[in-house]
């Protein structure tokens, strides 16, 4: 049923990582990405891999489920690898026709492939273990200091969470309108691209009008419930760091430091 | 002092054409005088376009009167300094259940009002529990509102209003988009609130069956209050109601027709039991 779609790719499970504060997970992911780009030698990658394997084990999301998320970027990865492989100049180790592979190219390609895989896996741990809602909450809190420079952080977060709430409703509505138009002879599946795009117009117009109407209603309902932006607002579930969050921060920073110390030397040191 | 009082309340919409010239003025609410006491269950009836929703929006300071005055618990709605206090005093439940739920989880939505009022975290949790239990939705607190039925969504909306601890709740056609069982759920919740919590309820509807338990009924037509009184008084006037394009409950209609044919039945029968008893007596 269309109502049951899950947004993002949250995977319900009960693990330490699931229970971590969203702020910890967002910062952690960011630090992990930094770690990946600082890693220059084998040891750097080993440290990052160790951290990744530990997180995967801890988060109780089946590994298969994570790999599924990788499929979307296979093409991007192949392109990166191919370009790195053939375009890097250096000591040629293999060549045919006009193409040649250098030692440095091979090295770069392998590094890039590992880096991208780790990056995707690392950030998917965050999205798999955090509900979109708490991600928004975490972002709002993390970006809080930007309020001082007049960035409407609260408003952006509120907009994101309202959008998330209305996506399923609008999808359902699209479905309804589509069926109504099909019942009157509209054809959405045949013809070339231009024709199909044109067929979408009678779908989009009523959808947009109804979205505006909903927005108006919702704004009125929010005002009726005394919503007046961020000022004087309290939280039903305020974000609070627990002991596990401090431990997680220590582990993340340790990984970063270890990577800087051992991972930045040249190859011959390894 | 009465909780809600309107004095010659009039509201006009100005219709404009594409260039912004005034095309005409529609009087949506015309010289309405209400006086509602604490703890009452009030029903406002009227067919589409009779101005009942516009009237409701005045009770929550969403619209301001063109002429006349509205007092909510002694506060004038036209005074902007009172707006937020009025909105806390007179909670509002709207027609479309989907368009008034803000949270992605039931309990978060109920907490939205108290959050806006700046209630401390611990008390918000208490209020959420109390109000969800009042409407019988406590076991759904962790659900996504998208997966609830219409009647359940409306009960969540009511809980969201209760959590703000209002003195009265204005329900603007809360059952118009629901199926019969959803309608029954919502009306039962509203009646329980009035009976048990002594909450003042103003129910706006065009379903006659929903108003028979009200203390007082106002019937509106083209912006004016054309009839008011107890449900029994109102439903005694079957012909007048039909002229206003309002249907009376089936039992009332049957009793009315039987009486016209010469049976000895009193006016204003509201329930099946009443009709059965009246028929037994008339034999």
Coordinates of C-alpha atoms in Angstrom, one line a residue:
Chain A
X1 CA 0.0 0.0 0.0
X2 CA 1.2 3.5 -0.9
X3 CA 0.5 4.7 2.7
X4 CA 3.2 2.4 4.1
X5 CA 6.2 3.9 2.3
X6 CA 9.0 4.7 4.6
X7 CA 10.7 8.0 4.1
X8 CA 14.5 8.1 4.0
X9 CA 15.7 4.6 4.7
X10 CA 15.2 4.3 8.4
X11 CA 15.6 0.7 9.6
X12 CA 13.9 0.0 12.9
X13 CA 16.1 -1.9 15.4
X14 CA 17.1 -1.5 18.9
X15 CA 20.9 -0.8 19.1
X16 CA 23.3 1.6 20.8
X17 CA 23.7 3.5 17.5
X18 CA 19.9 3.9 17.2
X19 CA 19.8 5.3 20.7
X20 CA 22.6 7.8 20.1
X21 CA 21.6 11.5 20.0
X22 CA 21.1 12.6 16.3
X23 CA 23.7 15.3 16.9
X24 CA 26.3 12.8 17.8
X25 CA 25.5 10.8 14.6
X26 CA 25.6 13.8 12.3
X27 CA 28.9 15.1 13.8
X28 CA 30.3 11.6 13.8
X29 CA 29.5 11.1 10.1
X30 CA 31.1 14.4 9.3
X31 CA 34.3 13.5 11.2
X32 CA 34.4 10.1 9.6
X33 CA 34.3 11.7 6.1
X34 CA 37.1 14.1 7.2
X35 CA 39.0 11.0 8.4
X36 CA 38.6 9.3 5.0
X37 CA 40.0 12.3 3.1
X38 CA 42.9 12.6 5.5
X39 CA 44.0 9.0 5.1
X40 CA 47.0 8.9 2.8
X41 CA 48.4 5.4 3.4
X42 CA 47.3 1.9 4.2
X43 CA 47.2 2.5 8.0
X44 CA 44.8 5.4 7.5
X45 CA 42.4 3.1 5.6
X46 CA 42.8 0.3 8.2
X47 CA 41.8 2.7 11.0
X48 CA 38.8 4.0 9.0
X49 CA 37.8 0.4 8.2
X50 CA 38.1 -0.7 11.8
X51 CA 35.8 2.2 12.8
X52 CA 33.4 1.3 10.1
X53 CA 33.2 -2.4 10.8
X54 CA 32.7 -1.6 14.5
X55 CA 29.8 0.7 13.7
X56 CA 28.2 -1.8 11.3
X57 CA 28.4 -4.5 13.9
X58 CA 26.9 -2.2 16.6
X59 CA 24.0 -0.8 14.6
X60 CA 22.3 -4.2 14.1
X61 CA 21.2 -3.3 10.5
X62 CA 21.7 -6.3 8.2
X63 CA 24.7 -5.8 6.0
X64 CA 22.7 -6.8 3.0
X65 CA 20.3 -4.0 3.6
X66 CA 23.2 -1.5 3.6
X67 CA 24.7 -2.8 0.4
X68 CA 21.3 -2.3 -1.3
X69 CA 21.9 1.4 -0.8
X70 CA 25.2 1.2 -2.7
X71 CA 23.5 0.1 -6.0
X72 CA 22.5 3.6 -6.7
X73 CA 26.0 4.9 -6.9
X74 CA 27.6 2.0 -8.7
X75 CA 27.7 3.9 -12.0
X76 CA 29.3 7.0 -10.4
X77 CA 31.9 4.8 -8.8
X78 CA 32.7 3.0 -12.0
X79 CA 33.2 6.3 -13.7
X80 CA 35.5 7.6 -11.0
X81 CA 37.5 4.4 -11.1
X82 CA 37.8 4.4 -14.9
X83 CA 38.9 8.0 -15.1
X84 CA 41.4 7.6 -12.3
X85 CA 42.7 4.5 -13.9
X86 CA 43.3 5.9 -17.3
X87 CA 43.8 9.6 -16.9
X88 CA 46.5 9.6 -14.2
X89 CA 50.0 10.2 -15.6
X90 CA 52.9 8.3 -14.3
X91 CA 55.0 5.1 -14.6
X92 CA 53.2 3.0 -17.2
X93 CA 52.7 -0.6 -16.2
X94 CA 50.1 -1.7 -18.8
X95 CA 49.0 -0.4 -22.1
X96 CA 47.0 -1.3 -25.2
X97 CA 45.8 0.8 -28.1
X98 CA 45.7 4.4 -27.0
X99 CA 45.0 3.6 -23.3
X100 CA 47.5 3.1 -20.7
X101 CA 47.4 2.4 -17.0
X102 CA 50.0 3.9 -14.7
X103 CA 51.1 2.7 -11.3
X104 CA 49.8 5.9 -9.8
X105 CA 46.5 5.6 -11.7
X106 CA 45.9 2.1 -10.3
X107 CA 46.7 3.4 -6.8
X108 CA 44.4 6.3 -7.1
X109 CA 41.6 4.2 -8.6
X110 CA 41.8 1.7 -5.7
X111 CA 41.9 4.5 -3.1
X112 CA 39.0 6.3 -4.7
X113 CA 36.9 3.1 -4.8
X114 CA 37.6 2.4 -1.1
X115 CA 37.0 6.0 -0.1
X116 CA 33.6 6.2 -1.9
X117 CA 32.5 2.8 -0.5
X118 CA 33.4 3.8 3.0
X119 CA 31.8 7.2 2.6
X120 CA 28.5 5.7 1.4
X121 CA 28.5 3.0 4.0
X122 CA 29.4 5.4 6.8
X123 CA 26.7 7.9 6.0
X124 CA 24.1 5.2 5.4
X125 CA 24.6 4.1 9.0
X126 CA 23.5 7.5 10.0
X127 CA 20.4 7.5 7.8
X128 CA 19.5 3.9 8.6
X129 CA 19.5 4.4 12.3
X130 CA 18.0 7.9 12.6
X131 CA 14.4 8.8 11.9
X132 CA 14.0 11.8 9.5
X133 CA 12.3 13.6 12.3
X134 CA 15.2 13.3 14.8
X135 CA 17.6 14.1 12.0
X136 CA 15.8 17.4 11.5
X137 CA 15.8 18.0 15.3
X138 CA 19.5 17.3 15.4
X139 CA 20.2 19.6 12.5
X140 CA 18.2 22.4 14.1
X141 CA 20.1 22.1 17.3
X142 CA 23.5 21.8 15.6
X143 CA 22.9 24.8 13.4
X144 CA 21.5 26.7 16.3
X145 CA 24.5 29.1 16.5
X146 CA 23.7 30.3 12.9
X147 CA 20.6 32.0 14.3
X148 CA 23.0 34.7 15.6
X149 CA 23.8 35.6 12.0
X150 CA 20.0 35.7 11.1
X151 CA 19.8 32.3 9.5
X152 CA 16.2 31.1 10.1
X153 CA 17.3 27.7 11.4
X154 CA 14.1 26.9 13.3
X155 CA 12.0 27.8 10.3
X156 CA 14.0 25.6 8.0
X157 CA 13.8 22.7 10.3
X158 CA 10.0 23.2 10.7
X159 CA 9.6 23.3 7.0
X160 CA 11.6 20.1 6.6
X161 CA 9.5 18.3 9.1
X162 CA 6.3 19.5 7.6
X163 CA 7.4 18.5 4.2
X164 CA 8.2 15.0 5.6
X165 CA 4.8 14.8 7.1
X166 CA 3.0 15.8 3.9
X167 CA 5.0 13.7 1.4
X168 CA 2.9 10.6 2.0
X169 CA -0.3 12.6 1.9
X170 CA 0.6 14.2 -1.4
X171 CA 1.7 10.9 -2.9
X172 CA -1.6 9.5 -2.0
X173 CA -3.3 12.5 -3.5
X174 CA -1.3 12.1 -6.7
X175 CA -2.4 8.6 -6.9
X176 CA -6.0 9.6 -6.5
X177 CA -5.8 12.4 -9.2
X178 CA -4.0 10.0 -11.5
X179 CA -6.8 7.5 -11.2
X180 CA -9.4 10.1 -11.7
X181 CA -7.7 11.4 -14.8
X182 CA -7.2 7.9 -16.1
X183 CA -10.9 7.1 -15.6
X184 CA -11.6 10.0 -17.9
X185 CA -9.2 8.7 -20.5
X186 CA -5.9 10.3 -19.7
X187 CA -2.9 8.3 -20.8
X188 CA 0.3 8.6 -18.7
X189 CA 2.3 5.6 -20.0
X190 CA 2.6 5.9 -23.8
X191 CA 4.2 8.2 -26.3
X192 CA 7.6 9.8 -26.3
X193 CA 9.2 11.8 -23.5
X194 CA 7.6 15.1 -24.6
X195 CA 4.2 13.6 -24.8
X196 CA 4.5 12.0 -21.4
X197 CA 5.7 15.2 -19.9
X198 CA 2.7 17.0 -21.4
X199 CA 0.4 14.3 -19.9
X200 CA 1.6 15.2 -16.5
X201 CA 0.2 18.8 -16.7
X202 CA -3.4 17.8 -15.8
X203 CA -1.9 15.9 -12.9
X204 CA 0.4 18.6 -11.6
X205 CA -2.0 21.5 -11.8
X206 CA -4.7 20.1 -9.4
X207 CA -1.9 18.7 -7.2
X208 CA -0.2 22.1 -6.8
X209 CA -3.5 23.8 -6.2
X210 CA -4.4 21.3 -3.5
X211 CA -1.0 21.6 -1.9
X212 CA -1.5 25.4 -1.6
X213 CA -4.9 24.9 -0.1
X214 CA -3.5 22.4 2.4
X215 CA -0.7 24.8 3.2
X216 CA -3.2 27.6 3.9
X217 CA -5.3 25.3 6.2
X218 CA -2.2 24.0 8.0
X219 CA -0.9 27.6 8.6
X220 CA -4.3 28.5 10.1
X221 CA -4.3 25.4 12.3
X222 CA -0.8 26.1 13.5
X223 CA -1.7 29.7 14.3
X224 CA -4.9 28.5 16.1
X225 CA -2.6 26.4 18.3
X226 CA -0.5 29.5 19.2
X227 CA 2.5 28.8 16.9
X228 CA 4.5 31.9 16.6
X229 CA 7.9 30.7 15.5
X230 CA 10.8 29.9 17.8
X231 CA 10.3 32.5 20.5
X232 CA 9.1 31.3 23.9
X233 CA 8.9 27.7 22.6
X234 CA 9.7 24.7 24.8
X235 CA 10.4 21.2 23.7
X236 CA 8.4 18.0 24.5
X237 CA 11.5 15.9 23.9
X238 CA 14.5 18.0 24.2
X239 CA 17.7 16.5 22.9
X240 CA 20.0 15.4 25.7
X241 CA 23.5 14.0 25.6
X242 CA 23.9 10.7 27.5
X243 CA 26.9 8.8 28.6
X244 CA 26.9 6.8 25.4
X245 CA 27.1 10.0 23.4
X246 CA 30.3 11.1 25.2
X247 CA 31.8 7.7 24.6
X248 CA 30.9 7.9 20.9
X249 CA 32.5 11.3 20.6
X250 CA 35.7 10.0 22.2
X251 CA 35.8 7.0 19.8
X252 CA 35.2 9.3 16.8
X253 CA 37.8 11.8 17.8
X254 CA 40.3 9.0 18.6
X255 CA 39.8 7.6 15.1
X256 CA 40.4 11.0 13.6
X257 CA 43.6 11.5 15.7
X258 CA 44.9 8.0 15.0
X259 CA 44.3 8.6 11.3
X260 CA 46.2 11.9 11.4
X261 CA 49.1 10.4 13.3
X262 CA 49.5 7.1 11.5
X263 CA 47.7 7.6 8.2
X264 CA 49.4 10.7 6.7
X265 CA 52.9 9.4 6.1
X266 CA 54.1 8.4 2.7
X267 CA 53.9 4.9 1.4
X268 CA 57.4 3.9 2.4
X269 CA 56.6 4.4 6.1
X270 CA 53.9 1.8 6.1
Chain B
X1 CA -19.8 36.4 33.2
X2 CA -20.4 34.5 30.0
X3 CA -17.5 32.8 28.3
X4 CA -18.3 33.9 24.8
X5 CA -20.3 36.9 23.9
X6 CA -20.8 38.5 20.6
X7 CA -22.4 41.9 20.1
X8 CA -23.9 42.7 16.7
X9 CA -21.1 40.7 15.1
X10 CA -20.9 41.4 11.4
X11 CA -18.2 40.3 8.9
X12 CA -17.9 41.3 5.3
X13 CA -15.8 39.7 2.6
X14 CA -14.8 42.1 -0.1
X15 CA -14.8 40.5 -3.5
X16 CA -12.3 41.9 -6.0
X17 CA -11.9 41.3 -9.7
X18 CA -8.5 40.6 -11.4
X19 CA -7.4 44.2 -11.3
X20 CA -8.2 44.5 -7.6
X21 CA -11.4 46.6 -8.1
X22 CA -14.1 46.0 -5.6
X23 CA -16.8 43.9 -7.3
X24 CA -19.0 43.6 -4.3
X25 CA -19.3 42.9 -0.7
X26 CA -20.5 39.7 0.8
X27 CA -21.9 39.8 4.3
X28 CA -20.8 36.4 5.6
X29 CA -21.9 37.1 9.2
X30 CA -24.8 39.5 9.8
X31 CA -25.6 41.0 13.2
X32 CA -25.1 37.9 15.3
X33 CA -25.5 38.1 19.1
X34 CA -24.4 35.1 21.0
X35 CA -24.1 34.6 24.8
X36 CA -22.6 31.3 25.8
X37 CA -22.1 30.2 29.3
X38 CA -19.3 28.0 30.7
X39 CA -19.9 24.2 30.5
X40 CA -22.6 24.4 27.8
X41 CA -22.7 22.2 24.7
X42 CA -23.7 24.5 21.9
X43 CA -24.5 23.5 18.4
X44 CA -24.5 25.8 15.4
X45 CA -26.4 24.5 12.4
X46 CA -26.6 25.7 8.9
X47 CA -26.2 24.5 5.3
X48 CA -23.1 25.4 3.2
X49 CA -22.4 29.1 2.9
X50 CA -24.6 30.0 5.9
X51 CA -21.7 31.7 7.6
X52 CA -21.2 29.3 10.4
X53 CA -17.5 28.6 9.7
X54 CA -16.9 32.3 9.4
X55 CA -18.5 32.8 12.7
X56 CA -16.3 30.0 14.2
X57 CA -13.2 31.8 13.0
X58 CA -14.2 34.9 15.0
X59 CA -14.2 32.9 18.2
X60 CA -10.5 32.1 17.8
X61 CA -9.3 35.5 16.6
X62 CA -8.5 34.1 13.2
X63 CA -10.9 36.7 11.7
X64 CA -11.8 40.0 13.2
X65 CA -15.3 41.5 13.0
X66 CA -16.0 44.2 10.5
X67 CA -18.6 45.6 12.9
X68 CA -19.6 44.7 16.4
X69 CA -17.5 43.0 19.1
X70 CA -16.5 39.5 20.2
X71 CA -15.5 38.9 23.8
X72 CA -13.9 35.6 24.7
X73 CA -13.7 35.2 28.5
X74 CA -13.8 39.0 28.8
X75 CA -11.1 39.6 26.2
X76 CA -11.9 41.6 23.1
X77 CA -10.8 39.7 19.9
X78 CA -10.1 42.9 18.0
X79 CA -7.4 43.8 20.4
X80 CA -4.2 42.3 19.0
X81 CA -2.6 42.0 22.5
X82 CA -5.2 39.4 23.4
X83 CA -4.8 37.2 20.3
X84 CA -2.6 34.5 21.8
X85 CA -4.6 34.4 25.1
X86 CA -7.8 34.0 23.1
X87 CA -6.4 31.2 21.0
X88 CA -5.4 29.4 24.2
X89 CA -8.8 30.0 25.7
X90 CA -10.8 28.9 22.7
X91 CA -9.2 25.9 21.0
X92 CA -10.2 25.1 17.5
X93 CA -10.7 21.8 15.7
X94 CA -11.0 22.1 11.9
X95 CA -12.7 20.2 9.2
X96 CA -9.9 18.4 7.4
X97 CA -8.1 16.0 9.7
X98 CA -5.0 15.8 7.5
X99 CA -4.5 19.5 7.3
X100 CA -4.3 20.2 11.0
X101 CA -1.9 17.5 12.2
X102 CA 1.6 18.9 12.3
X103 CA 3.5 16.1 14.0
X104 CA 4.8 13.0 12.4
X105 CA 4.0 11.0 15.5
X106 CA 0.7 11.2 17.4
X107 CA 2.2 12.2 20.7
X108 CA 4.4 14.9 19.0
X109 CA 1.4 16.5 17.4
X110 CA -0.5 16.6 20.7
X111 CA 2.6 18.2 22.3
X112 CA 2.8 20.9 19.6
X113 CA 0.3 23.3 21.3
X114 CA 1.9 23.1 24.8
X115 CA 5.3 23.5 23.2
X116 CA 4.2 26.8 21.6
X117 CA 2.8 28.0 24.9
X118 CA 6.2 27.4 26.5
X119 CA 5.1 24.8 28.9
X120 CA 8.0 23.0 30.7
X121 CA 9.0 19.6 29.2
X122 CA 7.8 17.5 32.2
X123 CA 4.4 19.1 32.1
X124 CA 4.0 18.7 28.4
X125 CA 4.5 14.9 28.7
X126 CA 1.8 14.9 31.5
X127 CA -0.6 16.9 29.4
X128 CA -0.1 14.8 26.3
X129 CA -0.8 11.6 28.3
X130 CA -3.9 13.1 30.0
X131 CA -5.4 14.4 26.8
X132 CA -4.7 11.3 24.7
X133 CA -6.3 9.3 27.4
X134 CA -9.3 11.6 27.4
X135 CA -10.0 10.9 23.8
X136 CA -9.0 7.3 24.0
X137 CA -6.0 7.5 21.7
X138 CA -3.3 6.7 24.3
X139 CA -2.4 3.3 22.8
X140 CA -1.7 5.0 19.4
X141 CA 0.7 7.6 20.8
X142 CA 3.7 6.2 18.8
X143 CA 1.8 5.8 15.6
X144 CA 2.2 7.9 12.5
X145 CA -1.0 10.0 11.9
X146 CA -1.0 8.9 8.3
X147 CA -1.9 5.4 9.3
X148 CA -5.0 6.4 11.4
X149 CA -8.6 6.5 10.3
X150 CA -10.3 9.8 9.9
X151 CA -12.2 9.6 13.2
X152 CA -9.0 8.7 15.0
X153 CA -7.2 11.7 13.4
X154 CA -9.9 14.0 14.5
X155 CA -9.7 12.6 18.0
X156 CA -5.9 13.3 17.9
X157 CA -6.7 16.9 16.8
X158 CA -9.1 17.2 19.7
X159 CA -6.4 15.9 22.1
X160 CA -4.0 18.5 20.6
X161 CA -6.4 21.2 21.6
X162 CA -7.2 19.8 25.1
X163 CA -3.5 19.7 25.8
X164 CA -3.5 23.5 25.6
X165 CA -6.0 23.5 28.5
X166 CA -8.5 25.7 26.8
X167 CA -11.8 26.9 28.4
X168 CA -13.8 26.0 25.4
X169 CA -13.4 24.1 22.1
X170 CA -14.8 25.3 18.9
X171 CA -15.3 22.4 16.4
X172 CA -15.7 23.6 12.9
X173 CA -17.5 20.7 11.1
X174 CA -15.2 18.1 12.6
X175 CA -17.2 15.3 11.1
X176 CA -17.9 16.6 7.6
X177 CA -15.1 14.5 6.0
X178 CA -15.7 11.3 8.1
X179 CA -17.6 8.1 7.5
X180 CA -20.5 7.3 9.9
X181 CA -18.4 5.4 12.4
X182 CA -15.8 8.1 12.5
X183 CA -18.5 10.7 13.0
X184 CA -19.9 8.7 15.9
X185 CA -16.4 8.4 17.5
X186 CA -15.8 12.2 17.3
X187 CA -19.2 13.2 18.6
X188 CA -18.9 10.7 21.5
X189 CA -15.5 12.2 22.4
X190 CA -17.0 15.7 22.3
X191 CA -19.9 14.7 24.5
X192 CA -17.7 13.0 27.0
X193 CA -15.5 16.1 27.2
X194 CA -18.6 18.1 27.9
X195 CA -20.1 15.6 30.4
X196 CA -17.0 14.6 32.3
X197 CA -14.6 17.5 32.0
X198 CA -17.3 20.2 31.9
X199 CA -15.6 21.6 28.8
X200 CA -17.6 24.2 26.9
X201 CA -18.1 22.8 23.4
X202 CA -19.3 24.7 20.3
X203 CA -20.0 22.2 17.6
X204 CA -20.6 23.5 14.1
X205 CA -22.2 21.0 11.8
X206 CA -24.8 20.3 9.2
X207 CA -25.7 16.9 10.5
X208 CA -28.9 17.1 12.6
X209 CA -28.2 13.9 14.5
X210 CA -25.2 15.5 16.1
X211 CA -27.1 18.3 17.8
X212 CA -29.8 16.5 19.6
X213 CA -27.7 16.3 22.8
X214 CA -26.8 20.0 22.7
X215 CA -27.9 22.4 25.4
X216 CA -28.7 25.0 22.9
X217 CA -28.9 25.1 19.1
X218 CA -28.4 28.1 16.8
X219 CA -29.6 27.8 13.3
X220 CA -27.9 30.1 10.7
X221 CA -28.9 31.1 7.3
X222 CA -27.1 33.6 5.1
X223 CA -25.1 35.0 7.9
X224 CA -28.0 35.5 10.4
X225 CA -29.1 33.4 13.3
X226 CA -32.6 32.6 12.3
X227 CA -33.6 30.2 15.1
X228 CA -32.3 29.4 18.5
X229 CA -33.4 27.3 21.4
X230 CA -33.2 23.8 22.8
X231 CA -33.0 21.0 20.3
X232 CA -36.6 20.0 21.0
X233 CA -37.8 23.6 20.3
X234 CA -35.9 23.6 17.0
X235 CA -36.9 20.2 15.8
X236 CA -40.6 20.9 16.6
X237 CA -40.4 23.3 13.6
X238 CA -39.9 20.7 10.9
X239 CA -41.4 22.8 8.2
X240 CA -39.4 25.9 9.0
X241 CA -36.1 23.8 9.0
X242 CA -37.0 22.3 5.6
X243 CA -37.4 25.8 4.3
X244 CA -33.8 26.4 5.4
X245 CA -32.7 23.3 3.5
X246 CA -31.9 21.4 6.6
X247 CA -32.9 17.8 7.2
X248 CA -34.3 16.8 10.5
X249 CA -33.4 13.5 12.1
X250 CA -35.3 10.6 10.5
X251 CA -37.2 9.8 13.7
X252 CA -38.3 13.4 14.1
X253 CA -39.4 13.5 10.5
X254 CA -41.4 10.2 10.9
X255 CA -43.1 11.5 14.1
X256 CA -43.9 14.8 12.3
X257 CA -45.5 13.0 9.3
X258 CA -47.5 10.7 11.6
X259 CA -48.8 13.6 13.5
X260 CA -49.9 15.3 10.4
X261 CA -51.9 12.2 9.5
X262 CA -53.7 12.6 12.8
X263 CA -51.9 10.5 15.3
X264 CA -51.6 11.9 18.8
X265 CA -47.8 12.5 19.1
X266 CA -46.1 15.4 20.7
X267 CA -43.8 17.8 18.7
X268 CA -40.0 17.5 18.7
X269 CA -39.4 13.8 19.0
X270 CA -35.6 13.3 19.0
X271 CA -34.9 9.6 19.7
X272 CA -36.3 6.3 18.7
X273 CA -37.3 5.5 22.3
X274 CA -39.3 8.7 22.6
X275 CA -41.2 7.8 19.5
X276 CA -41.9 4.2 20.7
X277 CA -43.2 5.5 24.0
X278 CA -45.3 8.2 22.3
X279 CA -46.8 5.6 20.0
X280 CA -47.6 3.3 22.9
X281 CA -49.3 6.1 24.7
X282 CA -51.3 7.2 21.8
X283 CA -52.9 3.7 21.3

